[in-house]
PDB file of C-alpha atoms in Angstrom:
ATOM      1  CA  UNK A   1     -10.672  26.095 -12.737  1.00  0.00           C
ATOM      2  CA  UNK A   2      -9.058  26.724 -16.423  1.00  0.00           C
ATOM      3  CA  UNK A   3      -6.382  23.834 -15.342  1.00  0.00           C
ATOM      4  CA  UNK A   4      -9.075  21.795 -14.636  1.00  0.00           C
ATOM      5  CA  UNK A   5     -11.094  22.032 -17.591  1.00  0.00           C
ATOM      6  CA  UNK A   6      -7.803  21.604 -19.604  1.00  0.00           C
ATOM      7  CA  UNK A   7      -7.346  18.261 -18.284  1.00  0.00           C
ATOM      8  CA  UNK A   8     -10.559  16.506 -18.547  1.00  0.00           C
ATOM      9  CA  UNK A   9     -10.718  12.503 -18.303  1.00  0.00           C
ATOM     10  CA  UNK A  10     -13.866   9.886 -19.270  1.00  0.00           C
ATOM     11  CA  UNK A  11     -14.687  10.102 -15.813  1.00  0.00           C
ATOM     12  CA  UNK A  12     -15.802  13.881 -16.185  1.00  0.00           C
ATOM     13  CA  UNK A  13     -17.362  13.451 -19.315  1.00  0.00           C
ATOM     14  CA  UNK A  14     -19.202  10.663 -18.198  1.00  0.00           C
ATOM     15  CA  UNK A  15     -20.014  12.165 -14.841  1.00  0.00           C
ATOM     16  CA  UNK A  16     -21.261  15.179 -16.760  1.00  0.00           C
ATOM     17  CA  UNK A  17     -23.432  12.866 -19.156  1.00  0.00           C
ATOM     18  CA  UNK A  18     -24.889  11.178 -16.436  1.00  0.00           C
ATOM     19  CA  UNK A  19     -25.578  13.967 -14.766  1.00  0.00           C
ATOM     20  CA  UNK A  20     -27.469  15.541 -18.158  1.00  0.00           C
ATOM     21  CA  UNK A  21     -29.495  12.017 -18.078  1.00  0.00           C
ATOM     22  CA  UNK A  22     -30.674  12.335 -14.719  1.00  0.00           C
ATOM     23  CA  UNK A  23     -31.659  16.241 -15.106  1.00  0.00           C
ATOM     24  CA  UNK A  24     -33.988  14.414 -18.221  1.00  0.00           C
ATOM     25  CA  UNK A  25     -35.380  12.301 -16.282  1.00  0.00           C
ATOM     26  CA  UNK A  26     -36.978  14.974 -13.666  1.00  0.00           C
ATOM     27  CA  UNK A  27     -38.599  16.337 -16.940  1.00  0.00           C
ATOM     28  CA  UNK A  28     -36.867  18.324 -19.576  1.00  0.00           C
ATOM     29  CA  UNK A  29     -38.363  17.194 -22.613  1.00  0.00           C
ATOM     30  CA  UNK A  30     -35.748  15.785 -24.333  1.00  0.00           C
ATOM     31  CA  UNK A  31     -33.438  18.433 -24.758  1.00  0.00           C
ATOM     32  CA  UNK A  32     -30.885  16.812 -22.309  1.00  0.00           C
ATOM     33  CA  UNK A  33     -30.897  13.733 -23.359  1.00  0.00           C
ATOM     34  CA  UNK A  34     -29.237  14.146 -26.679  1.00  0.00           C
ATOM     35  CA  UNK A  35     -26.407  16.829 -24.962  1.00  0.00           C
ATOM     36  CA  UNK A  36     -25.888  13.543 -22.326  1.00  0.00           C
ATOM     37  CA  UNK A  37     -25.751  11.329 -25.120  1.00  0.00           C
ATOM     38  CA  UNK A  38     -23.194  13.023 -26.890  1.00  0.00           C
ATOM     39  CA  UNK A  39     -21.429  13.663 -23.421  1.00  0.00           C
ATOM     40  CA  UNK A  40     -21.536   9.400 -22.790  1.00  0.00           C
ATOM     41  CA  UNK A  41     -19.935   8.966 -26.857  1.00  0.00           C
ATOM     42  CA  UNK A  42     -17.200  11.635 -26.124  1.00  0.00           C
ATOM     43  CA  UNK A  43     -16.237   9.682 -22.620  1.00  0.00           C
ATOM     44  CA  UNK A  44     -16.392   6.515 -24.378  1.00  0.00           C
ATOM     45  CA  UNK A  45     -13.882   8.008 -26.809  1.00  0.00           C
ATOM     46  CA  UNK A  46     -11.649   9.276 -24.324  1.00  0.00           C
ATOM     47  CA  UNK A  47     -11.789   5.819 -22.390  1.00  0.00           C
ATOM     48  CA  UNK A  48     -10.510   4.370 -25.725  1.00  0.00           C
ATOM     49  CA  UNK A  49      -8.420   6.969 -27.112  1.00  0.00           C
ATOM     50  CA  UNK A  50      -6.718   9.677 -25.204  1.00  0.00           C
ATOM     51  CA  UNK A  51      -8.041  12.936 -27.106  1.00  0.00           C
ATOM     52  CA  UNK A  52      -6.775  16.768 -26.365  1.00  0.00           C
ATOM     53  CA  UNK A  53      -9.170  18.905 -24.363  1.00  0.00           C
ATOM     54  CA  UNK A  54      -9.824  21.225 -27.385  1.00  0.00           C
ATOM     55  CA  UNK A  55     -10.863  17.844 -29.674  1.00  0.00           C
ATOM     56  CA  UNK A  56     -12.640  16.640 -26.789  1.00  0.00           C
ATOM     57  CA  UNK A  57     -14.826  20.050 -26.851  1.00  0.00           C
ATOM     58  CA  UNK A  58     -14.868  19.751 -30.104  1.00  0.00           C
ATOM     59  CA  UNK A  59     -16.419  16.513 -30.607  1.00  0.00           C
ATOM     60  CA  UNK A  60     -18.919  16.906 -27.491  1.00  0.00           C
ATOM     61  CA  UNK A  61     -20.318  20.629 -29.359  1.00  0.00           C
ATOM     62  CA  UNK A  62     -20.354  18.542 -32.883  1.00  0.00           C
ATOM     63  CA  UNK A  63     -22.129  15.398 -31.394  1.00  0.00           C
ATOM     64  CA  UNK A  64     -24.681  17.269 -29.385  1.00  0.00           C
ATOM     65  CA  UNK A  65     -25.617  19.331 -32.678  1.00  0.00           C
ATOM     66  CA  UNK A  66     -25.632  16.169 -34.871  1.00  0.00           C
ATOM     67  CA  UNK A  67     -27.840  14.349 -32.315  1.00  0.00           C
ATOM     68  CA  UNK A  68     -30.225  17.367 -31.702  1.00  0.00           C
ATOM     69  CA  UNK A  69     -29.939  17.803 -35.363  1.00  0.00           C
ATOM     70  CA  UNK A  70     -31.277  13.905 -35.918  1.00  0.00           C
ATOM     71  CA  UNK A  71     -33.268  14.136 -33.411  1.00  0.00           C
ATOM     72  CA  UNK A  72     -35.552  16.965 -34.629  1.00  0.00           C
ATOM     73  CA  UNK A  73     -35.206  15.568 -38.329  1.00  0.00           C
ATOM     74  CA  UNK A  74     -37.189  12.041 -36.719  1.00  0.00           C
ATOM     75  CA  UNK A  75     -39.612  13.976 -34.727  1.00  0.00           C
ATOM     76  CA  UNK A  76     -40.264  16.538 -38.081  1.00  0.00           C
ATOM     77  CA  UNK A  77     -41.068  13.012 -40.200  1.00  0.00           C
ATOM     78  CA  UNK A  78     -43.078  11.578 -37.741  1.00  0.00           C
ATOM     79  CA  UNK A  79     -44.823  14.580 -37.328  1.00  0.00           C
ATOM     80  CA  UNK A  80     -46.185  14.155 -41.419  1.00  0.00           C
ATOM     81  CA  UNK A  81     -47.797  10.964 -40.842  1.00  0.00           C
ATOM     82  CA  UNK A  82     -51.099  11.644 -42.762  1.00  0.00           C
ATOM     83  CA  UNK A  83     -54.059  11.800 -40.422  1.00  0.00           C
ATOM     84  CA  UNK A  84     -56.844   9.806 -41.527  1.00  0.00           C
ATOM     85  CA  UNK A  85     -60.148  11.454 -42.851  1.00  0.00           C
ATOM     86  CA  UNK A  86     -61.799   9.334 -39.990  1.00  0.00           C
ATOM     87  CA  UNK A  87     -59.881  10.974 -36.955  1.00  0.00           C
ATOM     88  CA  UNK A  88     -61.875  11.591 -33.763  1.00  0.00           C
ATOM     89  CA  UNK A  89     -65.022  10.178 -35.912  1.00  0.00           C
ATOM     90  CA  UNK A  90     -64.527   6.632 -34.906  1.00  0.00           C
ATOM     91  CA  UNK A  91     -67.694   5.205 -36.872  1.00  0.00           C
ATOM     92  CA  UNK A  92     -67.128   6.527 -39.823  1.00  0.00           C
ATOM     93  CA  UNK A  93     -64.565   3.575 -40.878  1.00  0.00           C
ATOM     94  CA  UNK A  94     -68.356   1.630 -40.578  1.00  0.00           C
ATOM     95  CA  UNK A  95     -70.007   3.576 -43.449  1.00  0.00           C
ATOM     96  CA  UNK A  96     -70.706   1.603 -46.015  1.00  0.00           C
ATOM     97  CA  UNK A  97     -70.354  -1.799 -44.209  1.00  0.00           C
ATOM     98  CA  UNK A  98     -73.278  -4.445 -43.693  1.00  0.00           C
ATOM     99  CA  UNK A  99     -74.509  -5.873 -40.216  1.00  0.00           C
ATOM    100  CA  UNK A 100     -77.681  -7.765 -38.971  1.00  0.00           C
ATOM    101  CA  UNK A 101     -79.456  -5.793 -36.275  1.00  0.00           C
ATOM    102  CA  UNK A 102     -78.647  -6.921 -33.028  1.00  0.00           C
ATOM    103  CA  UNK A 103     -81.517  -5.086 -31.422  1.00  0.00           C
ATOM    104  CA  UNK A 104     -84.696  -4.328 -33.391  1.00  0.00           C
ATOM    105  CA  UNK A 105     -85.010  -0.266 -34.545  1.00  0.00           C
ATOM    106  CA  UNK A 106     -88.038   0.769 -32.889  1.00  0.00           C
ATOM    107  CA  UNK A 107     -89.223   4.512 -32.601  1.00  0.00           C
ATOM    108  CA  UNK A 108     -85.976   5.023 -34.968  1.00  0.00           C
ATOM    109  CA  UNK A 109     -83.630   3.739 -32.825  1.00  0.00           C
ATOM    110  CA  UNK A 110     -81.817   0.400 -32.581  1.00  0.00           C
ATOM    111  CA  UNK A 111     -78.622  -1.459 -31.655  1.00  0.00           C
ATOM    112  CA  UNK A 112     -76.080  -3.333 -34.234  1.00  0.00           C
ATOM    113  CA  UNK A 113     -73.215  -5.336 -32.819  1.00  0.00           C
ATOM    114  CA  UNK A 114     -69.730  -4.479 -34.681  1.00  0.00           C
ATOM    115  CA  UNK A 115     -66.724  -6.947 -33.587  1.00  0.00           C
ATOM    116  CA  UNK A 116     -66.945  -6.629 -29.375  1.00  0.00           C
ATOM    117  CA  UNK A 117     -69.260  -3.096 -29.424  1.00  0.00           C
ATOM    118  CA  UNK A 118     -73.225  -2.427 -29.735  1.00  0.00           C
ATOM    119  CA  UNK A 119     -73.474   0.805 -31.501  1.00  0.00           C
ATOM    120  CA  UNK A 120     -76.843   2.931 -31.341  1.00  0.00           C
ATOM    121  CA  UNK A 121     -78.261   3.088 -34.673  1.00  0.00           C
ATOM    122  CA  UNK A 122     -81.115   5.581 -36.342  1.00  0.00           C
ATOM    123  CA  UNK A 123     -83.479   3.984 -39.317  1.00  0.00           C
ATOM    124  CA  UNK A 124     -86.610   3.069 -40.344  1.00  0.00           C
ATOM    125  CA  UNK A 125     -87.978   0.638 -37.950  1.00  0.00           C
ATOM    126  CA  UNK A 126     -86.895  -2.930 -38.891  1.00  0.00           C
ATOM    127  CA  UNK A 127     -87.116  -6.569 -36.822  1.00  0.00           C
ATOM    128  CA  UNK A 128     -84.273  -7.866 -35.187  1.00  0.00           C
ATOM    129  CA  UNK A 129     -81.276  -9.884 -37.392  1.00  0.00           C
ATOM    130  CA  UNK A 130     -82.079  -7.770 -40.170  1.00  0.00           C
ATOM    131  CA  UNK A 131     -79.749  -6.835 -42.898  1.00  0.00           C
ATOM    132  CA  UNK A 132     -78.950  -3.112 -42.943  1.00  0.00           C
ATOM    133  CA  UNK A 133     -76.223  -0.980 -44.012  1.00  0.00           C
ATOM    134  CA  UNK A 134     -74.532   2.012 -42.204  1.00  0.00           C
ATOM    135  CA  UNK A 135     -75.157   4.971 -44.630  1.00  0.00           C
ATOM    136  CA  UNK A 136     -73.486   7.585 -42.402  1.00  0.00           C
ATOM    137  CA  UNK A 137     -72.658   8.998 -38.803  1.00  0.00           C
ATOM    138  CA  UNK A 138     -73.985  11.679 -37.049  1.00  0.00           C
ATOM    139  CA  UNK A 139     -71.985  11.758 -33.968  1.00  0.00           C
ATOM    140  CA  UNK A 140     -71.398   8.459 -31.780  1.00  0.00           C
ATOM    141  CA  UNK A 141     -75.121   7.735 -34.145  1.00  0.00           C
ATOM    142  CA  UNK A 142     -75.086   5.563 -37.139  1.00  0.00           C
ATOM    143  CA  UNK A 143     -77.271   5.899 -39.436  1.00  0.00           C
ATOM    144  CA  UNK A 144     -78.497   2.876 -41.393  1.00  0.00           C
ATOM    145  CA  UNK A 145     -80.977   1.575 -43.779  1.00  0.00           C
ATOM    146  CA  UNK A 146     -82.040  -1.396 -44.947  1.00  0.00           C
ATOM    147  CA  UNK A 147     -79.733  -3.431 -46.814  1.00  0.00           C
TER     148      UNK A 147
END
């Protein structure tokens, strides 16, 4: 086995990194597919070059730390993104916006139209195609008065 593994070739290396890909695909999480990557790059240098077993271990420990390494880094940044004040409130990018009634607010409640979606209002009661404004949210309810 030591002889072996003394005399590796691309065709190991890659066997080995395809075999790291596959493993990913039957649901790792992602923490084989950067070791595979770094498996593929140290065949691919091998096919060009021919490197010494101990540089080939070497440069398959440093890659898979450098691409782990990167990886987490990307996944840390895009992890910052500021979430919006409005998240899981969908209406409340509405506030403060003007429509026409699309149905008329009768017993309190009503209908506007925003874009492709009605949206249940709460108000004073006011005629259809009148101007109101959305003054706040309470839950999948606008609330509006008149503009």
């Amino acid at each position: 086995m030591w002889d072996y593994l003394q005399h590796l070739t691309y065709w190991d290396w890659l066997a080995f990194g395809t075999a790291l890909l596959v493993l990913e695909i039957f649901g790792a999480g992602g923490y084989l597919l950067w070791i595979g990557i770094a498996a593929l790059a140290v065949a691919a240098t091998c096919f060009v070059v021919p490197v010494p077993w101990e540089l080939q271990y070497l440069l398959f420990g440093v890659l898979a730390i450098l691409t782990a390494v990167f990886w987490w880094r990307y996944q840390r940044a895009a992890g910052r993104e500021p979430q919006g004040p409005g998240l899981n409130r969908r209406g409340s990018e509405l506030i403060g916006r003007q429509f026409a009634l699309h149905d008329a607010i009768v017993g309190g409640r009503g209908k506007i139209r925003v874009a492709d979606s009605l949206w249940l209002v709460s108000g004073p009661d006011l005629p259809a195609g009148t101007l109101v404004r959305v003054s706040g949210q309470d839950g999948a309810l606008l609330l509006v008065e008149k503009a």
